[in-house]
Amino acid sequence: MYVFQAPDSLGSRICPFLNLDDFFVAAPIPDYAPQLQRLMQQAGMSSDRELSQKAGVPEIHLSRLRRGLALKTRADILLKISQGLNISLTQLLATLAPDFVEPEEAVPTALEQEYQRLQASIEQQRVSLMQEFQLSSLQILESWMLQWPTAALKAQENHNLRAQKLLPLLRPVEQLLEHWGVESIAPVGAELPYNPQQHQLIEGTAESGQLVKVRYTGYKQGEKLLYRAKVSLV
């Protein structure tokens, strides 16, 4: 009859002072709690119980997901959890197993698509209206644009050229202002009662109603004041 005798441990046979347990380091347990918590917050949930009840799965499966065991969880359980979180199964795995699953490209919802379409339409209308506005303005300024550069050059070359001959060329600019409903507050040189709402004193002070003289005309567009007229004391 043979008697079996267990051999000494490998460590004791190699070296009596060697402990093989020193060679084994416990692997860190993954922690996906923040990621799962973020998904729950996005779905409007604050506890595991809410998600468990909505998905119809035991809470133990949520604990497994937190410990990085998503790929070792049954597919039907994962599908229920993803539906409870209102995300796709791919999104769930891409969040809780990012080293193995790539996130899918987000597909815009029908509402997002409609919003994007409206934004593009508004931008297109804005560009079209701006082009129409510029075109109508250029049509009013056409004669000035064609003649003013030549007239300005002649004025530089001939210092004796009377300014009165250039004034008619500025008529298209005046027409453009009229077209936009812009009108002057008072003509230059006019003397009128001081109105601090419409007049700006170049220097000094004046009481409301005191007589002043317009040095630089101001402008308004309908009821909107654009520029106050610059005035001085008489």
Short mmCIF file of C-alpha atoms in Angstrom, two decimals:
data_model
loop_
_atom_site.label_atom_id
_atom_site.label_comp_id
_atom_site.label_asym_id
_atom_site.label_seq_id
_atom_site.Cartn_x
_atom_site.Cartn_y
_atom_site.Cartn_z
CA MET A 1 0.00 0.00 0.00
CA TYR A 2 1.36 3.29 -1.05
CA VAL A 3 0.95 6.40 1.05
CA PHE A 4 0.73 9.67 -0.94
CA GLN A 5 2.65 12.54 0.60
CA ALA A 6 1.94 16.03 -0.65
CA PRO A 7 5.09 17.76 -1.88
CA ASP A 8 6.30 20.90 -0.30
CA SER A 9 5.12 24.11 -1.90
CA LEU A 10 7.08 25.28 -4.88
CA GLY A 11 8.20 28.34 -3.00
CA SER A 12 9.62 26.36 -0.09
CA ARG A 13 11.47 24.03 -2.46
CA ILE A 14 13.05 26.96 -4.30
CA CYS A 15 13.70 29.12 -1.32
CA PRO A 16 12.46 28.67 2.21
CA PHE A 17 12.01 32.43 2.54
CA LEU A 18 10.00 32.91 -0.73
CA ASN A 19 6.25 33.57 -0.62
CA LEU A 20 4.54 33.27 -4.02
CA ASP A 21 1.59 35.35 -2.77
CA ASP A 22 3.87 38.36 -3.09
CA PHE A 23 3.84 37.92 -6.90
CA PHE A 24 0.06 38.26 -7.20
CA VAL A 25 -1.37 41.81 -7.12
CA ALA A 26 -5.10 42.22 -7.08
CA ALA A 27 -6.31 43.90 -10.29
CA PRO A 28 -8.16 47.19 -9.69
CA ILE A 29 -11.92 46.91 -9.97
CA PRO A 30 -13.26 49.25 -12.69
CA ASP A 31 -15.59 51.97 -11.47
CA TYR A 32 -18.21 53.13 -13.96
CA ALA A 33 -20.47 54.63 -11.30
CA PRO A 34 -19.98 58.24 -12.54
CA GLN A 35 -20.80 57.24 -16.13
CA LEU A 36 -23.94 55.36 -15.14
CA GLN A 37 -24.98 58.16 -12.82
CA ARG A 38 -24.63 60.65 -15.68
CA LEU A 39 -26.83 58.53 -17.92
CA MET A 40 -29.43 58.31 -15.17
CA GLN A 41 -29.40 62.09 -14.65
CA GLN A 42 -29.84 62.64 -18.37
CA ALA A 43 -32.88 60.36 -18.22
CA GLY A 44 -34.26 62.29 -15.22
CA MET A 45 -33.57 59.60 -12.62
CA SER A 46 -31.91 59.99 -9.24
CA SER A 47 -31.72 56.44 -7.90
CA ASP A 48 -31.11 52.84 -8.91
CA ARG A 49 -34.62 51.96 -7.78
CA GLU A 50 -36.15 54.29 -10.37
CA LEU A 51 -34.08 52.80 -13.19
CA SER A 52 -34.67 49.26 -11.92
CA GLN A 53 -38.43 49.75 -11.91
CA LYS A 54 -38.53 51.48 -15.29
CA ALA A 55 -36.25 48.92 -16.98
CA GLY A 56 -37.80 45.96 -15.17
CA VAL A 57 -34.49 44.48 -14.03
CA PRO A 58 -33.09 43.75 -10.55
CA GLU A 59 -30.81 46.40 -9.06
CA ILE A 60 -27.96 43.86 -8.86
CA HIS A 61 -27.47 44.25 -12.62
CA LEU A 62 -26.85 47.96 -12.16
CA SER A 63 -24.18 47.17 -9.60
CA ARG A 64 -22.54 44.84 -12.12
CA LEU A 65 -22.48 47.63 -14.70
CA ARG A 66 -20.75 49.90 -12.21
CA ARG A 67 -18.04 47.25 -11.72
CA GLY A 68 -17.27 47.10 -15.43
CA LEU A 69 -19.18 43.90 -16.13
CA ALA A 70 -21.31 45.22 -18.96
CA LEU A 71 -19.89 42.74 -21.46
CA LYS A 72 -20.61 39.87 -19.07
CA THR A 73 -24.25 40.90 -18.65
CA ARG A 74 -26.98 39.22 -20.70
CA ALA A 75 -27.97 41.08 -23.84
CA ASP A 76 -31.66 41.18 -22.92
CA ILE A 77 -30.80 42.82 -19.57
CA LEU A 78 -28.62 45.41 -21.27
CA LEU A 79 -31.35 46.14 -23.79
CA LYS A 80 -33.92 46.72 -21.03
CA ILE A 81 -31.54 49.06 -19.19
CA SER A 82 -30.78 51.04 -22.34
CA GLN A 83 -34.50 51.40 -23.03
CA GLY A 84 -35.01 52.55 -19.44
CA LEU A 85 -32.35 55.21 -19.99
CA ASN A 86 -33.87 56.21 -23.37
CA ILE A 87 -30.63 55.50 -25.22
CA SER A 88 -29.52 52.87 -27.69
CA LEU A 89 -27.77 49.70 -26.65
CA THR A 90 -24.67 50.87 -28.50
CA GLN A 91 -24.64 54.11 -26.53
CA LEU A 92 -24.92 52.21 -23.26
CA LEU A 93 -22.01 49.90 -24.10
CA ALA A 94 -19.91 52.74 -25.49
CA THR A 95 -20.28 54.47 -22.12
CA LEU A 96 -19.78 51.47 -19.84
CA ALA A 97 -17.36 49.47 -22.01
CA PRO A 98 -15.52 52.20 -23.98
CA ASP A 99 -12.49 50.01 -24.70
CA PHE A 100 -14.58 47.54 -26.68
CA VAL A 101 -17.42 49.55 -28.25
CA GLU A 102 -17.13 52.76 -30.26
CA PRO A 103 -19.85 55.39 -29.73
CA GLU A 104 -22.34 55.70 -32.56
CA GLU A 105 -22.89 58.99 -34.32
CA ALA A 106 -25.89 60.80 -32.90
CA VAL A 107 -28.79 60.89 -35.35
CA PRO A 108 -30.72 64.16 -35.13
CA THR A 109 -34.33 63.83 -34.09
CA ALA A 110 -37.21 65.00 -36.28
CA LEU A 111 -37.52 68.14 -34.14
CA GLU A 112 -33.81 68.87 -34.45
CA GLN A 113 -33.95 68.33 -38.20
CA GLU A 114 -36.91 70.72 -38.51
CA TYR A 115 -35.07 73.31 -36.39
CA GLN A 116 -31.99 73.02 -38.58
CA ARG A 117 -34.14 73.35 -41.71
CA LEU A 118 -35.82 76.50 -40.35
CA GLN A 119 -32.46 77.97 -39.38
CA ALA A 120 -31.10 77.38 -42.88
CA SER A 121 -34.27 78.87 -44.40
CA ILE A 122 -34.05 81.98 -42.20
CA GLU A 123 -30.39 82.46 -43.07
CA GLN A 124 -31.16 82.09 -46.77
CA GLN A 125 -33.97 84.66 -46.51
CA ARG A 126 -31.68 87.04 -44.62
CA VAL A 127 -29.02 86.81 -47.32
CA SER A 128 -31.66 87.26 -50.04
CA LEU A 129 -33.18 90.32 -48.33
CA MET A 130 -29.75 91.86 -47.81
CA GLN A 131 -28.92 91.37 -51.48
CA GLU A 132 -32.23 92.97 -52.51
CA PHE A 133 -31.61 95.87 -50.14
CA GLN A 134 -28.11 96.44 -51.47
CA LEU A 135 -29.31 96.20 -55.08
CA SER A 136 -32.10 98.75 -54.58
CA SER A 137 -29.67 101.10 -52.81
CA LEU A 138 -27.11 100.78 -55.59
CA GLN A 139 -29.76 101.54 -58.19
CA ILE A 140 -30.54 104.83 -56.42
CA LEU A 141 -26.82 105.66 -56.18
CA GLU A 142 -26.01 104.59 -59.74
CA SER A 143 -25.59 108.07 -61.25
CA TRP A 144 -23.52 109.25 -58.27
CA MET A 145 -21.28 106.17 -58.39
CA LEU A 146 -20.60 106.71 -62.09
CA GLN A 147 -20.05 110.47 -62.04
CA TRP A 148 -18.62 111.34 -58.63
CA PRO A 149 -15.11 109.80 -59.05
CA THR A 150 -14.59 111.75 -62.31
CA ALA A 151 -15.93 114.98 -60.78
CA ALA A 152 -13.73 114.58 -57.70
CA LEU A 153 -10.65 114.10 -59.89
CA LYS A 154 -11.45 117.22 -61.91
CA ALA A 155 -11.89 119.20 -58.67
CA GLN A 156 -8.43 118.12 -57.56
CA GLU A 157 -6.90 119.02 -60.90
CA ASN A 158 -8.75 122.34 -61.30
CA HIS A 159 -8.80 124.39 -58.10
CA ASN A 160 -10.93 127.03 -59.79
CA LEU A 161 -13.82 124.61 -60.32
CA ARG A 162 -16.83 126.00 -58.46
CA ALA A 163 -18.30 123.76 -55.79
CA GLN A 164 -21.83 124.55 -56.97
CA LYS A 165 -21.21 122.38 -60.02
CA LEU A 166 -20.56 119.36 -57.80
CA LEU A 167 -23.62 119.74 -55.60
CA PRO A 168 -26.10 118.21 -58.10
CA LEU A 169 -24.01 115.02 -58.10
CA LEU A 170 -24.87 114.48 -54.43
CA ARG A 171 -28.61 114.37 -55.16
CA PRO A 172 -28.69 110.52 -55.38
CA VAL A 173 -27.33 110.30 -51.82
CA GLU A 174 -30.13 112.59 -50.66
CA GLN A 175 -32.62 110.43 -52.55
CA LEU A 176 -31.30 107.34 -50.80
CA LEU A 177 -31.80 108.94 -47.39
CA GLU A 178 -35.33 109.94 -48.41
CA HIS A 179 -35.95 106.37 -49.58
CA TRP A 180 -34.99 105.12 -46.11
CA GLY A 181 -37.17 107.72 -44.39
CA VAL A 182 -34.17 109.60 -42.98
CA GLU A 183 -34.60 113.35 -42.63
CA SER A 184 -32.54 116.14 -41.11
CA ILE A 185 -33.57 117.72 -37.81
CA ALA A 186 -32.78 121.26 -38.99
CA PRO A 187 -30.75 122.80 -41.83
CA VAL A 188 -27.26 124.09 -41.17
CA GLY A 189 -27.32 127.77 -40.17
CA ALA A 190 -30.82 127.69 -38.77
CA GLU A 191 -31.43 129.47 -35.47
CA LEU A 192 -33.93 127.80 -33.18
CA PRO A 193 -34.73 127.16 -29.48
CA TYR A 194 -32.34 124.76 -27.77
CA ASN A 195 -33.78 121.27 -27.28
CA PRO A 196 -31.39 118.97 -25.36
CA GLN A 197 -33.22 115.93 -26.72
CA GLN A 198 -32.35 116.82 -30.32
CA HIS A 199 -29.40 119.23 -30.00
CA GLN A 200 -25.84 118.80 -28.78
CA LEU A 201 -23.87 121.89 -27.74
CA ILE A 202 -20.40 122.06 -29.26
CA GLU A 203 -19.22 124.04 -26.25
CA GLY A 204 -20.65 125.90 -23.27
CA THR A 205 -24.04 125.41 -21.67
CA ALA A 206 -27.54 126.51 -22.56
CA GLU A 207 -30.97 126.46 -21.01
CA SER A 208 -33.81 124.66 -22.75
CA GLY A 209 -35.49 127.13 -25.15
CA GLN A 210 -32.43 129.36 -25.44
CA LEU A 211 -31.65 130.41 -29.01
CA VAL A 212 -28.88 128.36 -30.69
CA LYS A 213 -27.49 128.01 -34.21
CA VAL A 214 -27.16 124.72 -36.09
CA ARG A 215 -23.55 123.98 -37.10
CA TYR A 216 -23.93 120.33 -38.12
CA THR A 217 -27.33 118.92 -38.97
CA GLY A 218 -28.72 115.90 -37.12
CA TYR A 219 -30.91 113.11 -38.45
CA LYS A 220 -33.95 111.10 -37.43
CA GLN A 221 -35.78 108.20 -38.98
CA GLY A 222 -39.43 108.48 -38.22
CA GLU A 223 -39.67 108.85 -34.44
CA LYS A 224 -36.18 107.41 -33.92
CA LEU A 225 -33.34 109.85 -33.30
CA LEU A 226 -30.19 108.86 -35.19
CA TYR A 227 -27.85 111.79 -34.57
CA ARG A 228 -28.40 114.97 -32.58
CA ALA A 229 -27.72 118.25 -34.39
CA LYS A 230 -24.57 119.99 -33.17
CA VAL A 231 -25.32 123.59 -32.21
CA SER A 232 -23.61 126.62 -30.73
CA LEU A 233 -24.84 129.62 -28.75
CA VAL A 234 -26.00 132.60 -30.77
#
